[in-house]
Short mmCIF file of N, CA and C in Angstrom, two decimals:
data_model
loop_
_atom_site.label_atom_id
_atom_site.label_comp_id
_atom_site.label_asym_id
_atom_site.label_seq_id
_atom_site.Cartn_x
_atom_site.Cartn_y
_atom_site.Cartn_z
N MET A 1 -20.04 -11.87 -36.49
CA MET A 1 -18.63 -11.63 -36.24
C MET A 1 -18.21 -10.44 -37.09
N PHE A 2 -17.07 -9.86 -36.81
CA PHE A 2 -16.59 -8.66 -37.47
C PHE A 2 -15.54 -9.02 -38.50
N GLY A 3 -15.96 -9.45 -39.67
CA GLY A 3 -15.04 -9.73 -40.77
C GLY A 3 -14.01 -10.78 -40.41
N ASN A 4 -12.74 -10.35 -40.28
CA ASN A 4 -11.65 -11.29 -40.04
C ASN A 4 -11.48 -11.66 -38.57
N GLY A 5 -12.39 -11.22 -37.71
CA GLY A 5 -12.30 -11.57 -36.29
C GLY A 5 -11.41 -10.61 -35.52
N ALA A 6 -11.01 -9.51 -36.12
CA ALA A 6 -10.18 -8.52 -35.43
C ALA A 6 -10.66 -7.14 -35.82
N TYR A 7 -10.38 -6.16 -35.02
CA TYR A 7 -10.69 -4.79 -35.34
C TYR A 7 -9.61 -4.22 -36.23
N PRO A 8 -9.94 -3.23 -37.01
CA PRO A 8 -8.90 -2.59 -37.83
C PRO A 8 -7.79 -2.05 -36.94
N GLY A 9 -6.57 -2.37 -37.27
CA GLY A 9 -5.43 -1.86 -36.52
C GLY A 9 -5.14 -2.61 -35.23
N VAL A 10 -5.95 -3.60 -34.92
CA VAL A 10 -5.77 -4.37 -33.68
C VAL A 10 -5.38 -5.78 -34.07
N GLY A 11 -4.41 -6.33 -33.38
CA GLY A 11 -3.94 -7.68 -33.69
C GLY A 11 -5.03 -8.72 -33.55
N ARG A 12 -4.83 -9.79 -34.25
CA ARG A 12 -5.79 -10.89 -34.19
C ARG A 12 -5.69 -11.59 -32.85
N PRO A 13 -6.82 -12.15 -32.40
CA PRO A 13 -6.76 -12.95 -31.18
C PRO A 13 -6.00 -14.25 -31.45
N SER A 14 -5.52 -14.82 -30.40
CA SER A 14 -4.84 -16.10 -30.51
C SER A 14 -5.79 -17.11 -31.15
N PRO A 15 -5.27 -18.01 -32.00
CA PRO A 15 -6.15 -18.99 -32.63
C PRO A 15 -6.84 -19.89 -31.60
N ALA A 16 -6.34 -19.91 -30.37
CA ALA A 16 -6.92 -20.76 -29.35
C ALA A 16 -8.16 -20.14 -28.70
N VAL A 17 -8.50 -18.89 -29.07
CA VAL A 17 -9.67 -18.25 -28.49
C VAL A 17 -10.93 -18.82 -29.13
N ASP A 18 -11.83 -19.29 -28.30
CA ASP A 18 -13.09 -19.86 -28.74
C ASP A 18 -13.89 -18.81 -29.52
N PRO A 19 -14.44 -19.17 -30.68
CA PRO A 19 -15.22 -18.21 -31.47
C PRO A 19 -16.39 -17.60 -30.70
N GLN A 20 -17.03 -18.38 -29.82
CA GLN A 20 -18.14 -17.85 -29.01
C GLN A 20 -17.62 -16.78 -28.05
N VAL A 21 -16.46 -17.01 -27.46
CA VAL A 21 -15.85 -16.03 -26.55
C VAL A 21 -15.49 -14.77 -27.33
N GLN A 22 -14.95 -14.93 -28.53
CA GLN A 22 -14.63 -13.77 -29.38
C GLN A 22 -15.90 -12.95 -29.65
N GLN A 23 -16.98 -13.63 -29.95
CA GLN A 23 -18.22 -12.93 -30.24
C GLN A 23 -18.69 -12.15 -29.01
N TRP A 24 -18.64 -12.77 -27.82
CA TRP A 24 -19.01 -12.06 -26.58
C TRP A 24 -18.10 -10.85 -26.39
N PHE A 25 -16.79 -11.05 -26.60
CA PHE A 25 -15.83 -9.97 -26.42
C PHE A 25 -16.18 -8.77 -27.30
N TYR A 26 -16.42 -9.03 -28.59
CA TYR A 26 -16.70 -7.95 -29.52
C TYR A 26 -18.02 -7.26 -29.20
N THR A 27 -18.97 -7.99 -28.65
CA THR A 27 -20.24 -7.40 -28.23
C THR A 27 -20.03 -6.47 -27.04
N ILE A 28 -19.19 -6.86 -26.11
CA ILE A 28 -18.94 -6.07 -24.90
C ILE A 28 -18.07 -4.86 -25.19
N ASP A 29 -17.13 -4.99 -26.11
CA ASP A 29 -16.18 -3.92 -26.44
C ASP A 29 -16.88 -2.84 -27.27
N LYS A 30 -17.66 -2.00 -26.60
CA LYS A 30 -18.51 -1.01 -27.28
C LYS A 30 -17.71 0.02 -28.07
N ASP A 31 -16.52 0.41 -27.59
CA ASP A 31 -15.76 1.43 -28.31
C ASP A 31 -14.84 0.84 -29.38
N ARG A 32 -14.90 -0.47 -29.53
CA ARG A 32 -14.12 -1.20 -30.54
C ARG A 32 -12.62 -0.91 -30.46
N SER A 33 -12.13 -0.82 -29.23
CA SER A 33 -10.72 -0.55 -29.00
C SER A 33 -9.87 -1.82 -29.00
N GLY A 34 -10.55 -2.98 -28.95
CA GLY A 34 -9.81 -4.23 -28.82
C GLY A 34 -9.48 -4.53 -27.37
N GLN A 35 -10.02 -3.73 -26.47
CA GLN A 35 -9.81 -3.88 -25.03
C GLN A 35 -11.15 -3.65 -24.33
N ILE A 36 -11.36 -4.35 -23.22
CA ILE A 36 -12.56 -4.14 -22.41
C ILE A 36 -12.12 -3.53 -21.09
N ASN A 37 -12.77 -2.42 -20.70
CA ASN A 37 -12.51 -1.84 -19.39
C ASN A 37 -13.62 -2.26 -18.44
N TRP A 38 -13.50 -1.88 -17.18
CA TRP A 38 -14.48 -2.35 -16.19
C TRP A 38 -15.88 -1.81 -16.47
N GLU A 39 -15.98 -0.59 -17.03
CA GLU A 39 -17.30 -0.04 -17.32
C GLU A 39 -18.01 -0.84 -18.42
N GLU A 40 -17.28 -1.24 -19.44
CA GLU A 40 -17.87 -2.05 -20.51
C GLU A 40 -18.30 -3.41 -19.96
N LEU A 41 -17.47 -3.98 -19.09
CA LEU A 41 -17.81 -5.27 -18.49
C LEU A 41 -19.05 -5.12 -17.62
N GLN A 42 -19.10 -4.06 -16.84
CA GLN A 42 -20.24 -3.83 -15.96
C GLN A 42 -21.54 -3.70 -16.75
N ALA A 43 -21.49 -3.00 -17.88
CA ALA A 43 -22.68 -2.81 -18.70
C ALA A 43 -23.20 -4.14 -19.25
N ALA A 44 -22.32 -5.13 -19.36
CA ALA A 44 -22.69 -6.42 -19.95
C ALA A 44 -23.16 -7.45 -18.93
N LEU A 45 -22.79 -7.29 -17.67
CA LEU A 45 -23.07 -8.31 -16.67
C LEU A 45 -24.23 -7.91 -15.76
N VAL A 46 -25.22 -8.78 -15.67
CA VAL A 46 -26.39 -8.54 -14.84
C VAL A 46 -26.51 -9.70 -13.86
N ASN A 47 -26.73 -9.37 -12.59
CA ASN A 47 -26.88 -10.43 -11.59
C ASN A 47 -28.30 -10.98 -11.65
N GLY A 48 -28.57 -11.99 -10.86
CA GLY A 48 -29.86 -12.68 -10.88
C GLY A 48 -31.02 -11.83 -10.41
N GLN A 49 -30.73 -10.62 -9.91
CA GLN A 49 -31.78 -9.75 -9.43
C GLN A 49 -32.03 -8.60 -10.41
N GLY A 50 -31.49 -8.71 -11.63
CA GLY A 50 -31.73 -7.74 -12.66
C GLY A 50 -30.89 -6.48 -12.57
N GLN A 51 -29.89 -6.48 -11.71
CA GLN A 51 -29.03 -5.31 -11.56
C GLN A 51 -27.67 -5.61 -12.17
N ASN A 52 -27.02 -4.56 -12.67
CA ASN A 52 -25.66 -4.75 -13.18
C ASN A 52 -24.73 -5.12 -12.03
N PHE A 53 -23.70 -5.88 -12.36
CA PHE A 53 -22.69 -6.22 -11.37
C PHE A 53 -22.14 -4.92 -10.78
N SER A 54 -21.66 -4.99 -9.58
CA SER A 54 -21.10 -3.81 -8.92
C SER A 54 -19.81 -3.39 -9.62
N SER A 55 -19.47 -2.12 -9.47
CA SER A 55 -18.20 -1.64 -10.03
C SER A 55 -17.03 -2.35 -9.38
N ALA A 56 -17.15 -2.64 -8.07
CA ALA A 56 -16.07 -3.35 -7.36
C ALA A 56 -15.84 -4.72 -7.98
N ALA A 57 -16.92 -5.45 -8.29
CA ALA A 57 -16.79 -6.78 -8.88
C ALA A 57 -16.11 -6.68 -10.24
N CYS A 58 -16.53 -5.74 -11.05
CA CYS A 58 -15.97 -5.61 -12.40
C CYS A 58 -14.51 -5.17 -12.37
N LYS A 59 -14.18 -4.26 -11.48
CA LYS A 59 -12.78 -3.82 -11.35
C LYS A 59 -11.90 -4.97 -10.88
N LEU A 60 -12.39 -5.76 -9.93
CA LEU A 60 -11.61 -6.91 -9.46
C LEU A 60 -11.41 -7.94 -10.56
N MET A 61 -12.46 -8.20 -11.34
CA MET A 61 -12.34 -9.18 -12.41
C MET A 61 -11.36 -8.71 -13.48
N ILE A 62 -11.45 -7.44 -13.86
CA ILE A 62 -10.50 -6.91 -14.84
C ILE A 62 -9.09 -7.00 -14.27
N GLY A 63 -8.92 -6.57 -13.03
CA GLY A 63 -7.60 -6.58 -12.39
C GLY A 63 -6.99 -7.96 -12.28
N MET A 64 -7.83 -8.95 -12.08
CA MET A 64 -7.34 -10.32 -11.92
C MET A 64 -6.73 -10.86 -13.21
N PHE A 65 -7.23 -10.41 -14.36
CA PHE A 65 -6.79 -10.96 -15.64
C PHE A 65 -6.03 -9.96 -16.50
N ASP A 66 -5.82 -8.76 -16.01
CA ASP A 66 -5.09 -7.72 -16.73
C ASP A 66 -3.59 -7.95 -16.57
N THR A 67 -3.05 -8.84 -17.38
CA THR A 67 -1.64 -9.24 -17.22
C THR A 67 -0.65 -8.15 -17.57
N ASP A 68 -1.06 -7.21 -18.43
CA ASP A 68 -0.13 -6.14 -18.81
C ASP A 68 -0.40 -4.84 -18.04
N HIS A 69 -1.30 -4.89 -17.06
CA HIS A 69 -1.57 -3.77 -16.14
C HIS A 69 -1.98 -2.49 -16.85
N THR A 70 -2.87 -2.61 -17.84
CA THR A 70 -3.36 -1.45 -18.58
C THR A 70 -4.71 -0.96 -18.05
N GLY A 71 -5.32 -1.74 -17.15
CA GLY A 71 -6.66 -1.40 -16.69
C GLY A 71 -7.74 -1.94 -17.62
N THR A 72 -7.32 -2.70 -18.63
CA THR A 72 -8.23 -3.31 -19.59
C THR A 72 -7.78 -4.74 -19.86
N ILE A 73 -8.66 -5.50 -20.50
CA ILE A 73 -8.28 -6.85 -20.91
C ILE A 73 -8.53 -7.01 -22.40
N ASP A 74 -7.65 -7.79 -23.04
CA ASP A 74 -7.84 -8.09 -24.46
C ASP A 74 -8.63 -9.39 -24.58
N VAL A 75 -8.82 -9.86 -25.79
CA VAL A 75 -9.66 -11.03 -26.02
C VAL A 75 -9.06 -12.29 -25.38
N ASN A 76 -7.74 -12.40 -25.36
CA ASN A 76 -7.11 -13.57 -24.74
C ASN A 76 -7.30 -13.56 -23.23
N GLU A 77 -7.14 -12.39 -22.62
CA GLU A 77 -7.36 -12.26 -21.17
C GLU A 77 -8.84 -12.46 -20.85
N PHE A 78 -9.71 -11.97 -21.75
CA PHE A 78 -11.15 -12.12 -21.56
C PHE A 78 -11.54 -13.60 -21.57
N GLN A 79 -10.89 -14.38 -22.42
CA GLN A 79 -11.22 -15.82 -22.45
C GLN A 79 -10.95 -16.47 -21.09
N LEU A 80 -9.85 -16.08 -20.45
CA LEU A 80 -9.56 -16.60 -19.11
C LEU A 80 -10.63 -16.16 -18.12
N LEU A 81 -10.99 -14.88 -18.16
CA LEU A 81 -12.03 -14.36 -17.28
C LEU A 81 -13.36 -15.07 -17.54
N PHE A 82 -13.69 -15.26 -18.80
CA PHE A 82 -14.93 -15.93 -19.19
C PHE A 82 -15.01 -17.33 -18.56
N GLY A 83 -13.89 -18.05 -18.60
CA GLY A 83 -13.85 -19.38 -18.01
C GLY A 83 -14.10 -19.35 -16.51
N TYR A 84 -13.46 -18.40 -15.82
CA TYR A 84 -13.66 -18.28 -14.38
C TYR A 84 -15.10 -17.89 -14.06
N ILE A 85 -15.65 -16.93 -14.79
CA ILE A 85 -17.03 -16.51 -14.53
C ILE A 85 -17.97 -17.70 -14.67
N ASN A 86 -17.78 -18.50 -15.70
CA ASN A 86 -18.65 -19.67 -15.89
C ASN A 86 -18.49 -20.68 -14.76
N GLN A 87 -17.26 -20.88 -14.26
CA GLN A 87 -17.07 -21.78 -13.12
C GLN A 87 -17.78 -21.25 -11.88
N TRP A 88 -17.60 -19.96 -11.60
CA TRP A 88 -18.25 -19.37 -10.43
C TRP A 88 -19.76 -19.42 -10.56
N LEU A 89 -20.28 -19.12 -11.77
CA LEU A 89 -21.73 -19.16 -11.99
C LEU A 89 -22.29 -20.56 -11.80
N SER A 90 -21.55 -21.54 -12.25
CA SER A 90 -21.99 -22.92 -12.10
C SER A 90 -22.12 -23.30 -10.63
N VAL A 91 -21.13 -22.96 -9.84
CA VAL A 91 -21.18 -23.24 -8.41
C VAL A 91 -22.34 -22.47 -7.78
N PHE A 92 -22.44 -21.18 -8.10
CA PHE A 92 -23.48 -20.34 -7.52
C PHE A 92 -24.87 -20.88 -7.86
N LYS A 93 -25.12 -21.19 -9.13
CA LYS A 93 -26.44 -21.67 -9.56
C LYS A 93 -26.79 -23.00 -8.91
N ASN A 94 -25.78 -23.80 -8.65
CA ASN A 94 -26.02 -25.08 -7.99
C ASN A 94 -26.65 -24.88 -6.61
N TYR A 95 -26.34 -23.78 -5.94
CA TYR A 95 -26.85 -23.52 -4.60
C TYR A 95 -27.97 -22.49 -4.57
N ASP A 96 -28.20 -21.80 -5.66
CA ASP A 96 -29.33 -20.87 -5.77
C ASP A 96 -30.51 -21.65 -6.33
N ARG A 97 -31.00 -22.58 -5.54
CA ARG A 97 -32.00 -23.53 -6.00
C ARG A 97 -33.34 -22.89 -6.37
N ASP A 98 -33.66 -21.76 -5.75
CA ASP A 98 -34.91 -21.09 -6.07
C ASP A 98 -34.75 -20.03 -7.17
N SER A 99 -33.54 -19.94 -7.75
CA SER A 99 -33.22 -18.99 -8.83
C SER A 99 -33.55 -17.55 -8.44
N SER A 100 -33.32 -17.21 -7.17
CA SER A 100 -33.61 -15.86 -6.68
C SER A 100 -32.49 -14.87 -7.00
N GLY A 101 -31.33 -15.40 -7.39
CA GLY A 101 -30.19 -14.53 -7.64
C GLY A 101 -29.35 -14.30 -6.42
N SER A 102 -29.67 -15.03 -5.34
CA SER A 102 -28.86 -14.92 -4.12
C SER A 102 -28.85 -16.27 -3.41
N ILE A 103 -27.81 -16.44 -2.59
CA ILE A 103 -27.73 -17.65 -1.76
C ILE A 103 -27.54 -17.22 -0.31
N GLU A 104 -28.01 -18.07 0.59
CA GLU A 104 -27.95 -17.77 2.01
C GLU A 104 -26.71 -18.41 2.63
N GLU A 105 -26.54 -18.15 3.89
CA GLU A 105 -25.34 -18.56 4.63
C GLU A 105 -25.02 -20.05 4.50
N ALA A 106 -25.97 -20.91 4.76
CA ALA A 106 -25.72 -22.35 4.71
C ALA A 106 -25.35 -22.78 3.29
N GLU A 107 -26.02 -22.20 2.30
CA GLU A 107 -25.73 -22.52 0.91
C GLU A 107 -24.34 -22.03 0.52
N LEU A 108 -23.96 -20.86 1.02
CA LEU A 108 -22.63 -20.33 0.73
C LEU A 108 -21.56 -21.24 1.33
N ALA A 109 -21.78 -21.71 2.54
CA ALA A 109 -20.83 -22.63 3.17
C ALA A 109 -20.68 -23.89 2.32
N GLN A 110 -21.80 -24.41 1.81
CA GLN A 110 -21.76 -25.60 0.96
C GLN A 110 -21.03 -25.31 -0.35
N ALA A 111 -21.25 -24.14 -0.91
CA ALA A 111 -20.57 -23.76 -2.15
C ALA A 111 -19.06 -23.71 -1.93
N PHE A 112 -18.64 -23.13 -0.83
CA PHE A 112 -17.20 -23.07 -0.53
C PHE A 112 -16.63 -24.47 -0.32
N GLN A 113 -17.39 -25.35 0.31
CA GLN A 113 -16.93 -26.73 0.49
C GLN A 113 -16.75 -27.41 -0.86
N GLN A 114 -17.68 -27.18 -1.78
CA GLN A 114 -17.56 -27.74 -3.12
C GLN A 114 -16.29 -27.24 -3.80
N MET A 115 -15.89 -26.01 -3.49
CA MET A 115 -14.70 -25.41 -4.07
C MET A 115 -13.43 -25.82 -3.32
N GLY A 116 -13.58 -26.62 -2.26
CA GLY A 116 -12.41 -27.12 -1.54
C GLY A 116 -12.04 -26.33 -0.30
N PHE A 117 -12.89 -25.39 0.12
CA PHE A 117 -12.62 -24.59 1.31
C PHE A 117 -13.45 -25.08 2.48
N ARG A 118 -12.86 -25.10 3.64
CA ARG A 118 -13.56 -25.50 4.87
C ARG A 118 -13.52 -24.31 5.82
N PHE A 119 -14.50 -23.40 5.67
CA PHE A 119 -14.56 -22.21 6.51
C PHE A 119 -15.49 -22.44 7.68
N SER A 120 -15.16 -21.83 8.80
CA SER A 120 -16.03 -21.92 9.97
C SER A 120 -17.33 -21.16 9.70
N PRO A 121 -18.40 -21.54 10.40
CA PRO A 121 -19.66 -20.80 10.23
C PRO A 121 -19.51 -19.31 10.54
N GLU A 122 -18.65 -18.99 11.50
CA GLU A 122 -18.42 -17.59 11.85
C GLU A 122 -17.77 -16.84 10.69
N PHE A 123 -16.83 -17.49 9.99
CA PHE A 123 -16.16 -16.84 8.88
C PHE A 123 -17.12 -16.65 7.71
N VAL A 124 -17.98 -17.62 7.46
CA VAL A 124 -18.97 -17.49 6.39
C VAL A 124 -19.92 -16.34 6.72
N LYS A 125 -20.34 -16.24 8.00
CA LYS A 125 -21.19 -15.11 8.42
C LYS A 125 -20.47 -13.79 8.18
N PHE A 126 -19.19 -13.75 8.51
CA PHE A 126 -18.39 -12.54 8.29
C PHE A 126 -18.36 -12.17 6.81
N LEU A 127 -18.14 -13.16 5.95
CA LEU A 127 -18.09 -12.89 4.50
C LEU A 127 -19.41 -12.32 4.00
N ILE A 128 -20.52 -12.87 4.48
CA ILE A 128 -21.82 -12.36 4.06
C ILE A 128 -22.03 -10.95 4.59
N SER A 129 -21.70 -10.73 5.86
CA SER A 129 -21.92 -9.39 6.43
C SER A 129 -21.06 -8.35 5.73
N LYS A 130 -19.88 -8.76 5.26
CA LYS A 130 -18.99 -7.85 4.55
C LYS A 130 -19.55 -7.54 3.15
N SER A 131 -20.26 -8.49 2.57
CA SER A 131 -20.77 -8.34 1.20
C SER A 131 -22.19 -7.80 1.13
N ASP A 132 -23.01 -8.16 2.09
CA ASP A 132 -24.44 -7.86 2.04
C ASP A 132 -24.71 -6.47 2.59
N LEU A 133 -24.93 -5.52 1.69
CA LEU A 133 -25.15 -4.13 2.10
C LEU A 133 -26.58 -3.88 2.57
N LYS A 134 -27.50 -4.78 2.26
CA LYS A 134 -28.90 -4.58 2.60
C LYS A 134 -29.33 -5.40 3.81
N ASN A 135 -28.40 -6.12 4.42
CA ASN A 135 -28.67 -6.91 5.63
C ASN A 135 -29.77 -7.97 5.43
N HIS A 136 -29.74 -8.64 4.28
CA HIS A 136 -30.69 -9.71 4.02
C HIS A 136 -30.09 -11.08 4.34
N LYS A 137 -28.86 -11.09 4.79
CA LYS A 137 -28.15 -12.33 5.13
C LYS A 137 -28.05 -13.26 3.92
N GLN A 138 -27.89 -12.63 2.75
CA GLN A 138 -27.73 -13.35 1.50
C GLN A 138 -26.60 -12.71 0.72
N ILE A 139 -26.17 -13.41 -0.31
CA ILE A 139 -25.10 -12.90 -1.16
C ILE A 139 -25.51 -13.10 -2.62
N THR A 140 -25.38 -12.04 -3.42
CA THR A 140 -25.73 -12.12 -4.84
C THR A 140 -24.55 -12.70 -5.62
N VAL A 141 -24.78 -13.00 -6.88
CA VAL A 141 -23.74 -13.63 -7.69
C VAL A 141 -22.52 -12.73 -7.84
N ASP A 142 -22.72 -11.43 -8.02
CA ASP A 142 -21.56 -10.55 -8.15
C ASP A 142 -20.81 -10.44 -6.83
N GLN A 143 -21.54 -10.43 -5.70
CA GLN A 143 -20.87 -10.44 -4.40
C GLN A 143 -20.12 -11.75 -4.18
N PHE A 144 -20.70 -12.85 -4.67
CA PHE A 144 -20.06 -14.16 -4.58
C PHE A 144 -18.75 -14.16 -5.36
N ILE A 145 -18.76 -13.59 -6.56
CA ILE A 145 -17.55 -13.53 -7.38
C ILE A 145 -16.49 -12.68 -6.72
N VAL A 146 -16.89 -11.52 -6.17
CA VAL A 146 -15.93 -10.67 -5.45
C VAL A 146 -15.31 -11.45 -4.29
N THR A 147 -16.14 -12.16 -3.54
CA THR A 147 -15.65 -12.93 -2.41
C THR A 147 -14.68 -14.02 -2.87
N CYS A 148 -15.01 -14.70 -3.96
CA CYS A 148 -14.12 -15.75 -4.49
C CYS A 148 -12.78 -15.16 -4.92
N ILE A 149 -12.81 -14.00 -5.57
CA ILE A 149 -11.56 -13.35 -5.99
C ILE A 149 -10.73 -12.97 -4.78
N GLN A 150 -11.38 -12.42 -3.76
CA GLN A 150 -10.65 -12.03 -2.55
C GLN A 150 -10.05 -13.24 -1.85
N ILE A 151 -10.79 -14.32 -1.79
CA ILE A 151 -10.26 -15.55 -1.17
C ILE A 151 -9.08 -16.07 -1.98
N GLN A 152 -9.22 -16.04 -3.29
CA GLN A 152 -8.13 -16.51 -4.15
C GLN A 152 -6.88 -15.64 -3.95
N ARG A 153 -7.07 -14.34 -3.83
CA ARG A 153 -5.93 -13.45 -3.60
C ARG A 153 -5.27 -13.71 -2.25
N LEU A 154 -6.06 -14.03 -1.24
CA LEU A 154 -5.51 -14.34 0.07
C LEU A 154 -4.80 -15.69 0.07
N GLN A 155 -5.32 -16.62 -0.71
CA GLN A 155 -4.78 -17.97 -0.75
C GLN A 155 -3.44 -18.04 -1.49
N LYS A 156 -3.27 -17.24 -2.50
CA LYS A 156 -2.09 -17.31 -3.36
C LYS A 156 -0.77 -17.16 -2.60
N PRO A 157 -0.61 -16.17 -1.73
CA PRO A 157 0.67 -16.04 -1.01
C PRO A 157 0.98 -17.27 -0.14
N PHE A 158 -0.06 -17.86 0.44
CA PHE A 158 0.14 -19.06 1.26
C PHE A 158 0.64 -20.23 0.40
N GLU A 159 0.03 -20.38 -0.76
CA GLU A 159 0.46 -21.47 -1.65
C GLU A 159 1.91 -21.27 -2.11
N GLU A 160 2.28 -20.01 -2.38
CA GLU A 160 3.63 -19.73 -2.80
C GLU A 160 4.65 -20.04 -1.70
N ARG A 161 4.28 -19.75 -0.47
CA ARG A 161 5.18 -20.04 0.67
C ARG A 161 5.35 -21.54 0.89
N ILE A 162 4.26 -22.27 0.69
CA ILE A 162 4.30 -23.72 0.86
C ILE A 162 5.20 -24.36 -0.19
N LYS A 163 5.20 -23.83 -1.39
CA LYS A 163 6.01 -24.38 -2.49
C LYS A 163 7.50 -24.18 -2.27
N ARG A 164 7.86 -23.20 -1.46
CA ARG A 164 9.29 -22.92 -1.26
C ARG A 164 9.96 -23.95 -0.43
#
């Protein structure tokens, strides 16, 4: 850890931030700015096939948790992102039974069902075709996370309308 748990000139993280999350944050924050941008996040995240997460995935993840719209996340925002990444990874790993770093169409449909979504087989095929640039009919973990974020963004306006 870095002394008092904060960078010089940067405010302390909330006491509710898990020390392990703080340690990950400080490891990822290469320029020691107290903020993580998408490039720093990308350098830290590797999918199951040994490649860094896509820039699109990292930009979406930063954007999802960047509450002050700076293009970066602080340690408190990172803790929220960290929790989501672990949830998505848990679901993904549950269906990536051969540990190949990708899941196929039927497995993706099952993963979405576990998450509470009931998508038609045609829609699941569409999601894979939209994500799979190599036409392997599979989706990698970073593509899975991008898809989950996009679904969540589409779902939010509907939930807000229902609440009214």
